[in-house]
XYZ file of C-alpha atoms in Angstrom:
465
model
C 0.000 0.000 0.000
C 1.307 3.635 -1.343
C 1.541 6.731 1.389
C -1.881 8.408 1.361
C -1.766 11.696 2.874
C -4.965 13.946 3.404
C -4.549 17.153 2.010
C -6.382 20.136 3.312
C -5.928 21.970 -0.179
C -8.195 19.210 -2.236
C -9.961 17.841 0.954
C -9.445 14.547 0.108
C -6.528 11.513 0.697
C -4.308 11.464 -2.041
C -1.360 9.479 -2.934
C 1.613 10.980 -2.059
C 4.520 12.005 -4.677
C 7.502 13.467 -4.576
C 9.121 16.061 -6.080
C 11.845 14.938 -6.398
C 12.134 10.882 -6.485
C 13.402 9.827 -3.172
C 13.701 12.926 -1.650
C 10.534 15.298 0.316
C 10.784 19.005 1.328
C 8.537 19.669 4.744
C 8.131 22.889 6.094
C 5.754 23.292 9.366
C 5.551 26.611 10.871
C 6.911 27.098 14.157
C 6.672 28.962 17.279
C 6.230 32.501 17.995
C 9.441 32.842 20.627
C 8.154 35.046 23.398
C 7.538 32.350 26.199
C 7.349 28.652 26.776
C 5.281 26.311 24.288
C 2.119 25.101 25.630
C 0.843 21.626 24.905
C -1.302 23.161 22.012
C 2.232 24.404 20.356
C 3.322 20.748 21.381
C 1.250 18.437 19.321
C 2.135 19.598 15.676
C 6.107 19.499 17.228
C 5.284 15.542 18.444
C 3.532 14.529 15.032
C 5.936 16.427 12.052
C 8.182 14.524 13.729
C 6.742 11.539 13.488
C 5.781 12.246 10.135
C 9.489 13.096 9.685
C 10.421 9.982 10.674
C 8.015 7.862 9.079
C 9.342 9.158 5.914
C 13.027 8.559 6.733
C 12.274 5.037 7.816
C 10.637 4.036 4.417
C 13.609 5.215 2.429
C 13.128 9.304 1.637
C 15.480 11.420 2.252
C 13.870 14.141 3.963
C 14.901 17.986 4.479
C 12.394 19.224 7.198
C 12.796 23.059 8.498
C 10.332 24.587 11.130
C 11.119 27.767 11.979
C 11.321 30.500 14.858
C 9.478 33.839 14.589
C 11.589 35.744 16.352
C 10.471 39.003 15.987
C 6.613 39.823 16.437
C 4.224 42.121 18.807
C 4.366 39.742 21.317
C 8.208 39.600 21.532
C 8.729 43.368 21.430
C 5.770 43.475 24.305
C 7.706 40.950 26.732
C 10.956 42.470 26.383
C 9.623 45.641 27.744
C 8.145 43.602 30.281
C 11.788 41.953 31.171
C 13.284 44.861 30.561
C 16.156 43.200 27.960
C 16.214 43.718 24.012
C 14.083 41.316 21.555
C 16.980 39.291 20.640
C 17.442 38.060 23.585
C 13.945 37.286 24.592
C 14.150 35.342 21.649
C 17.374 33.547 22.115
C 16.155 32.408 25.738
C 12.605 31.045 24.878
C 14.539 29.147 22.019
C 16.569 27.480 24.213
C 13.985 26.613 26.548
C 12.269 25.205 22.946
C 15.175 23.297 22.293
C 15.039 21.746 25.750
C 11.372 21.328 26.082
C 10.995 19.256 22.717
C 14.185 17.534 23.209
C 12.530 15.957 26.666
C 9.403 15.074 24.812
C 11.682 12.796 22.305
C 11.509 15.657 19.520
C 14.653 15.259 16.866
C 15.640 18.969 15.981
C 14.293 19.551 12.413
C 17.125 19.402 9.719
C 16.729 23.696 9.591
C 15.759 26.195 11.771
C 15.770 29.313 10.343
C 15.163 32.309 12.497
C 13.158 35.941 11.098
C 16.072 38.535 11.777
C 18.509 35.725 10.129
C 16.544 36.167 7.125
C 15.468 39.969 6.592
C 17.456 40.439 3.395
C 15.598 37.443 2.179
C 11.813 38.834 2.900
C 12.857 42.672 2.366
C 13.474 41.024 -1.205
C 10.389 39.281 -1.273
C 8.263 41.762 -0.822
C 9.741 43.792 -3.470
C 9.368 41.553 -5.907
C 5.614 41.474 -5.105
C 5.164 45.090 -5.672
C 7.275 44.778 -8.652
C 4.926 42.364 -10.203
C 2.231 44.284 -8.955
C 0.833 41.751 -6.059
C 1.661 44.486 -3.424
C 1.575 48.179 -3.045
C 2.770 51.296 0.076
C 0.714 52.791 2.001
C 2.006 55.179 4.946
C 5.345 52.851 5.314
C 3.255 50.090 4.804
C 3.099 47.633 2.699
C -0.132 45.752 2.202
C -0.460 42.763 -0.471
C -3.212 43.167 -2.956
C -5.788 39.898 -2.875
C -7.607 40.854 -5.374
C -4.768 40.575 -7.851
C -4.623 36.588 -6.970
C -7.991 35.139 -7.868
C -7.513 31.763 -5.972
C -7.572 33.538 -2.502
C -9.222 31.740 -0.371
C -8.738 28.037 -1.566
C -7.112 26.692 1.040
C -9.395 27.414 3.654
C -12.210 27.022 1.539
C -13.649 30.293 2.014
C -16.217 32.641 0.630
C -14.063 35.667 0.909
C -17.446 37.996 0.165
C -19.418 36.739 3.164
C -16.176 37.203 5.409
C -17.275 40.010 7.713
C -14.204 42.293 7.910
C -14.421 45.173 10.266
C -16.617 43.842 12.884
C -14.600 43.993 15.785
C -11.623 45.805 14.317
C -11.633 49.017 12.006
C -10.493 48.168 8.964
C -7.429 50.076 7.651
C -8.615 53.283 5.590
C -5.521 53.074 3.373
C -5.896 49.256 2.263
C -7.381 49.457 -1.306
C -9.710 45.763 0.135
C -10.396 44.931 3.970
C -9.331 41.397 2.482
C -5.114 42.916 1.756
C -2.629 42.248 4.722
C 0.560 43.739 5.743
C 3.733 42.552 4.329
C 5.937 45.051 5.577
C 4.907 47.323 8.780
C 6.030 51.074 9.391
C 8.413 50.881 12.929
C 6.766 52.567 15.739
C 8.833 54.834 18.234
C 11.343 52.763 20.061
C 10.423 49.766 18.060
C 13.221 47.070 16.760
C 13.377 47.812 12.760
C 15.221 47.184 9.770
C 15.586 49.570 6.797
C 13.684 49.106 3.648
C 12.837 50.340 0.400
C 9.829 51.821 2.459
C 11.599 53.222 5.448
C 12.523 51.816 8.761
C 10.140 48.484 9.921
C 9.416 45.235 9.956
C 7.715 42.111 8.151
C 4.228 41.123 8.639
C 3.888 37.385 10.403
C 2.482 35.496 6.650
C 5.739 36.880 4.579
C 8.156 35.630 6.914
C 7.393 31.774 6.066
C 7.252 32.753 2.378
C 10.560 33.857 2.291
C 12.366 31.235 4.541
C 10.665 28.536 2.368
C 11.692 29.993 -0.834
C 15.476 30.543 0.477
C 15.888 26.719 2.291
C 13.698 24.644 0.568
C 12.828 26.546 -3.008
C 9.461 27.730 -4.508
C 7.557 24.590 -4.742
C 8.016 21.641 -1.903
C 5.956 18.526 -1.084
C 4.653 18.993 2.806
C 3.792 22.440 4.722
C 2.275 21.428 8.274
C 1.089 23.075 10.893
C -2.151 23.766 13.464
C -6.054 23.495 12.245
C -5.955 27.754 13.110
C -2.946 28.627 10.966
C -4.776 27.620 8.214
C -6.684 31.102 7.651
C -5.175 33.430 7.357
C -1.424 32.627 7.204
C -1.127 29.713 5.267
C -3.861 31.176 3.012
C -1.923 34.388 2.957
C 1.504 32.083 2.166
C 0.068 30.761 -0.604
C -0.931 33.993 -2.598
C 2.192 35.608 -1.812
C 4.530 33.170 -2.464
C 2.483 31.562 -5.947
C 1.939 35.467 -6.886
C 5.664 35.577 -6.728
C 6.679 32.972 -8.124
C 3.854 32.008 -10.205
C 4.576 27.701 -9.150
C 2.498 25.981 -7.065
C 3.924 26.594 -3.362
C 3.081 23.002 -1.258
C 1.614 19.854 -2.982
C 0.724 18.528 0.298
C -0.952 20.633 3.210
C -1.024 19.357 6.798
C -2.988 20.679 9.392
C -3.250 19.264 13.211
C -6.475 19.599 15.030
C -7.120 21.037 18.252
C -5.895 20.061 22.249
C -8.797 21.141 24.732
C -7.727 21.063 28.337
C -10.810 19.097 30.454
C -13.428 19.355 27.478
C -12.848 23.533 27.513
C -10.851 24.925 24.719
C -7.626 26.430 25.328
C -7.704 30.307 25.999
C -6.334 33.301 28.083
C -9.616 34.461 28.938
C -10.344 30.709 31.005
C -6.198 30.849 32.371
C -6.072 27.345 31.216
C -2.834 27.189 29.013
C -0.443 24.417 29.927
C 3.283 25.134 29.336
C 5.599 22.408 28.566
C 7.900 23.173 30.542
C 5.964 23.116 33.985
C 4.361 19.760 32.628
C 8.224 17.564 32.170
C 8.386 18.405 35.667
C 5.473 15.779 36.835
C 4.527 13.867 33.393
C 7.429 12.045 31.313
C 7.761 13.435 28.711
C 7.179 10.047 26.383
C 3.505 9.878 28.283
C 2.999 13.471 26.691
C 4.247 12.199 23.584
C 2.050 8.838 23.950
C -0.815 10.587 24.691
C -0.559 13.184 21.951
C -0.126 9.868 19.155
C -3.011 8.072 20.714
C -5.754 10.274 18.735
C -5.677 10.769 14.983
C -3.507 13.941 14.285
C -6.918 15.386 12.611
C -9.102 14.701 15.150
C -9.097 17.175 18.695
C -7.513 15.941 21.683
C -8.792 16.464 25.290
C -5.738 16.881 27.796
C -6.961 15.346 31.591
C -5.910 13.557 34.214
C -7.640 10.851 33.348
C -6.052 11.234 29.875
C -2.822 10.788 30.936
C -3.179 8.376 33.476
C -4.474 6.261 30.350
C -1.507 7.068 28.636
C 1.010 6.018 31.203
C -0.495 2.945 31.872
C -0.681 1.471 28.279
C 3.116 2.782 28.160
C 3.593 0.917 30.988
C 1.961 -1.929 29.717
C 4.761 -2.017 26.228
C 8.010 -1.120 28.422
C 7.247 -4.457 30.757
C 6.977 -6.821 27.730
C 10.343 -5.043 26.522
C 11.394 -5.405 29.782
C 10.555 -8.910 30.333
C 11.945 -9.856 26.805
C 15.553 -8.627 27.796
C 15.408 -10.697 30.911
C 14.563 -13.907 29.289
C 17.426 -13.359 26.516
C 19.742 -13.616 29.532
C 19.289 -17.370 30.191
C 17.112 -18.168 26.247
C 18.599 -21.409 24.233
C 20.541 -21.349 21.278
C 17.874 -22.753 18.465
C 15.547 -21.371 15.604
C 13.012 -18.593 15.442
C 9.871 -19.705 16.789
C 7.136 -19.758 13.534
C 4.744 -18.781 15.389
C 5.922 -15.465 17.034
C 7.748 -14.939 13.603
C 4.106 -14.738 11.891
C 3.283 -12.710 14.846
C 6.174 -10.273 13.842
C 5.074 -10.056 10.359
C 0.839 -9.498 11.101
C 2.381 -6.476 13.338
C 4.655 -4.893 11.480
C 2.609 -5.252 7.961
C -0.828 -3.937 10.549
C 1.662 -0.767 11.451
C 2.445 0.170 7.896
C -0.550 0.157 6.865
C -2.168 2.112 9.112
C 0.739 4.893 8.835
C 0.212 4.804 5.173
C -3.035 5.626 5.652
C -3.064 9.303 6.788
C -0.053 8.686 9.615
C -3.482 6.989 11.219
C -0.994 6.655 14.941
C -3.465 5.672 17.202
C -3.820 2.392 14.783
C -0.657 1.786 14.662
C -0.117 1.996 17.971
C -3.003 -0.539 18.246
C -0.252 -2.786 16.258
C 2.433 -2.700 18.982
C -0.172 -4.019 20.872
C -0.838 -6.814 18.937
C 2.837 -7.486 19.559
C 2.870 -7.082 22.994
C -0.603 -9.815 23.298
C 1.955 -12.214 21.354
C 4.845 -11.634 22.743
C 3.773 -11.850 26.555
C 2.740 -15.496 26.100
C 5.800 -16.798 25.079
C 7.880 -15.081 27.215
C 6.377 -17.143 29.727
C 7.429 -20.234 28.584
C 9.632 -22.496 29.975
C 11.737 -22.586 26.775
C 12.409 -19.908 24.830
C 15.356 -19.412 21.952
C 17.311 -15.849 22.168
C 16.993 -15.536 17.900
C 13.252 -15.217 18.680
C 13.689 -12.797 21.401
C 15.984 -10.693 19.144
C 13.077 -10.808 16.470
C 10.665 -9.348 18.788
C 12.941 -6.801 20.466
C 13.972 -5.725 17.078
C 10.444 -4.968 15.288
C 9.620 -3.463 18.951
C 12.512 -1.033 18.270
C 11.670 -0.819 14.348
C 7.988 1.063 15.445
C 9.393 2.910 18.367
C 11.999 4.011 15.567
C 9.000 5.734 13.890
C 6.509 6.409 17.049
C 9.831 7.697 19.969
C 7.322 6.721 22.693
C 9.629 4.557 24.853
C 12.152 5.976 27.485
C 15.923 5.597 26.399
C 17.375 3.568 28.395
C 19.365 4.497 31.495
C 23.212 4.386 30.285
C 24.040 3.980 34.265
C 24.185 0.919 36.346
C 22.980 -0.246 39.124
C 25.448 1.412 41.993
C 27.352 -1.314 44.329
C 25.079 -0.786 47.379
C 21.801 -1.545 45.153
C 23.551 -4.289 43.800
C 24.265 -5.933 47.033
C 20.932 -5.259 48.069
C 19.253 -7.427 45.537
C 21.939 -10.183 46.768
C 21.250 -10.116 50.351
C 17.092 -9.986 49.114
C 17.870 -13.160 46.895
C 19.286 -14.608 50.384
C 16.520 -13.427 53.185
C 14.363 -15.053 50.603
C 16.131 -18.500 50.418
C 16.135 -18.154 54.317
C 12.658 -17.454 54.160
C 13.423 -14.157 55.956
C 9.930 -12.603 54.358
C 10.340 -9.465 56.539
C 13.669 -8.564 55.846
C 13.251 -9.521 51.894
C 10.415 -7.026 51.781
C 12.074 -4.603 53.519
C 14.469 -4.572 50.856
C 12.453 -4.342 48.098
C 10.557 -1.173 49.680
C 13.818 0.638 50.289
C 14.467 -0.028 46.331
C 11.683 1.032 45.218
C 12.034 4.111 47.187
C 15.305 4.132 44.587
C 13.212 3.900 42.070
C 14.297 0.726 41.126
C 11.365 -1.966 40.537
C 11.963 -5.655 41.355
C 9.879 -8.647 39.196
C 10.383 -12.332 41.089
C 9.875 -14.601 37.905
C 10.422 -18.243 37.395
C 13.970 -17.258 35.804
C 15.006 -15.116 38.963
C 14.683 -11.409 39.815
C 14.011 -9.474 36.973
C 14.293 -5.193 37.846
C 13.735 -2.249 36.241
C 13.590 1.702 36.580
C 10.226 2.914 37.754
């Protein structure tokens, strides 16, 4: 079965083709750098990258850049707040972006290109526009003209007439439509600015991804992502400026993310219920968030709870014991040949997970087919014979979707210290002296370690809590 990716463009699943044979371009939008990413920012970071790796696993070669607004209203507002310049507003909330997504399994993208890195880039940009036409000045402004691009409004699918413009804003006396935006904005007093054609400023928020796609990835590529709300205005707005430009068809593929409500209430300043990343590593690991965030369909909304991600940690739980058990038993398994069975149980799950991430990047199906593995694999772990090539099968496919998925823990490079060691020794003893107390004992002041002890039929089996 052929990659079938719904785009939002045609509104339908199509079949998806490259470019370039073997290679795809992705671009997803990223954050605006003023403060810490909230679990709404979070989910289009968690899936692009699974989508990212998905790709890479079924042989593309994939060039993926999401990038940083670094310079915005929101940036210049909380470095007055701080009292330090933009720059390095923005240099500390990437950081903290770069740690936050790093703890919730996230690969940096292949490019990260920053706004102020790239002014030359979209100064040029907009030029070109007003060159050709597709943009015009207004009071050091510079406003793009929509109705010069009839097919405004096709990505969202919207009747740009019935659009009520000027309802709870004035509209702008010197745009020639209330549908033109700003490309280029006249600096205020004190304001950070760059010179222009048109006087001291900056760019508007849609030419910024415009430009840093054209630069880094060219004018046409296969996959922009991003959130359900960017898709009106700014990717609608990326799309006339950069096809009125260029006059080539700017994404083949659009991606957009639904929703995450926080307890069945949608996420807002005016309720105070944001969730920051950050603040949430701190009591959730972060491959629950990531679990939980993969077990809807990437469409679909997503409720954040309690009860949500006590869900989610215990059907992680339930995949890191079988892994778990598996690499105990290879430490005393037989020599011999792969079990038939379990090999046919191998094949079923990884042929069930293909084809449900062919479909869409369907996760919470394919998830359903690690499952299917884990229901195999736990009965034969139990056996009283067991051959290590057939526990090296299973650990291996187990690794092969978790390749694609990142939803398990790494594992702990350190070992157990002497003292713990020499607990579980003198535990293994009480218990042959039937010395239940002191065995117990024991095994509470290691868990208070964190360290979780399994009595099987092949001995003591322990693992990180």
């Amino acid at each position: 079965m052929s990659l079938k990716i719904y785009n939002t463009l045609t509104r339908t699943k199509e079949e998806f083709k490259p470019l370039e044979p073997g290679k795809v371009k992705m671009y997803v939008c990223g954050p605006t750098v003023y403060s810490y990413i909230h679990i709404g920012n979070a989910r289009p970071v968690i899936f692009f990258d699974v989508v990212r790796r998905y790709l890479e696993s079924i042989g593309y070669e994939v060039t993926y850049a999401a990038n940083f607004t670094d310079v915005d209203d929101k940036l210049i507002k909380k470095a007055a707040e701080m009292g330090v310049t933009v720059p390095e507003v923005a240099d500390l909330f990437v950081q903290k972006y770069y740690e936050d997504t790093k703890g919730l399994g996230v690969r940096e993208a292949t490019l990260h290109p920053r706004v102020t890195q790239n002014m030359a880039e979209i100064i040029d940009f907009i030029s070109g526009l007003v060159e050709k036409d597709y943009a015009y000045e207004a009071g050091g402004d510079v406003f793009f003209r929509t109705a010069k691009f009839p097919e405004y409004g096709k990505l969202s699918h919207q009747n740009l007439e019935e659009l009520q413009y000027g309802i709870r804003v004035d509209v702008d006396e010197r745009k020639e439509s209330p549908q033109d935006f700003v490309l280029w904005k006249a600096a205020k007093p004190g304001e950070i600015s760059w010179s222009s054609p048109w006087g001291e400023g900056r760019p508007g928020w849609h030419i910024e991804c415009s430009a840093m796609i054209r630069k880094y990835l060219g004018d046409s590529i296969d996959i922009h992502g991003g959130g359900l709300d960017l898709t009106f205005p700014h990717h609608e707005c990326e799309i006339a400026q950069s096809e009125g430009l260029t006059g080539q068809r700017m994404a083949n593929y659009w991606m957009h993310n639904g929703f995450v409500n926080v307890n069945d209430e949608k996420m807002s300043k005016s309720l105070g219920n944001g969730i920051n990343v950050h603040e949430l590593l701190k009591t959730i690991p972060g491959e629950v968030i990531r679990y939980f965030m993969l077990s809807g369909h990437y469409r679909n909304p997503l409720n954040f709870s309690d009860e949500a991600v006590e869900q989610a940690r215990g059907s992680l739980a339930r995949i890191e014991n079988c892994l778990s058990a598996l690499k105990h038993r290879l430490k005393t398994a037989e020599a011999g040949e792969v079990d038939a069975e379990m090999a046919a149980a191998v094949q079923s799950a990884q042929q069930q997970f293909e084809s449900k991430m062919n479909d869409d990047f369907n996760t919470p199906d394919a998830i359903t087919a690690v499952f299917e593995l884990v229901n195999a694999a736990n009965p034969y772990i139990n056996r009283e014979q067991v051959t290590a090539p057939t526990l090296e099968l299973l650990l291996k496919q187990f690794e092969a979707m978790d390749q694609v998925l990142g939803i398990l823990a790494p594992e702990a490079e350190d070992l157990l210290d002497e003292e713990i060691e020499q607990l579980i020794v003198e535990r293994t003893e009480a218990r042959k002296a039937k010395n239940w107390a002191r065995a117990d004992e024991i095994r509470n002041l290691l868990t208070e370690r964190g360290i979780v002890l399994e009595d099987t039929a092949q001995g003591i089996r322990w693992r990180r809590s």
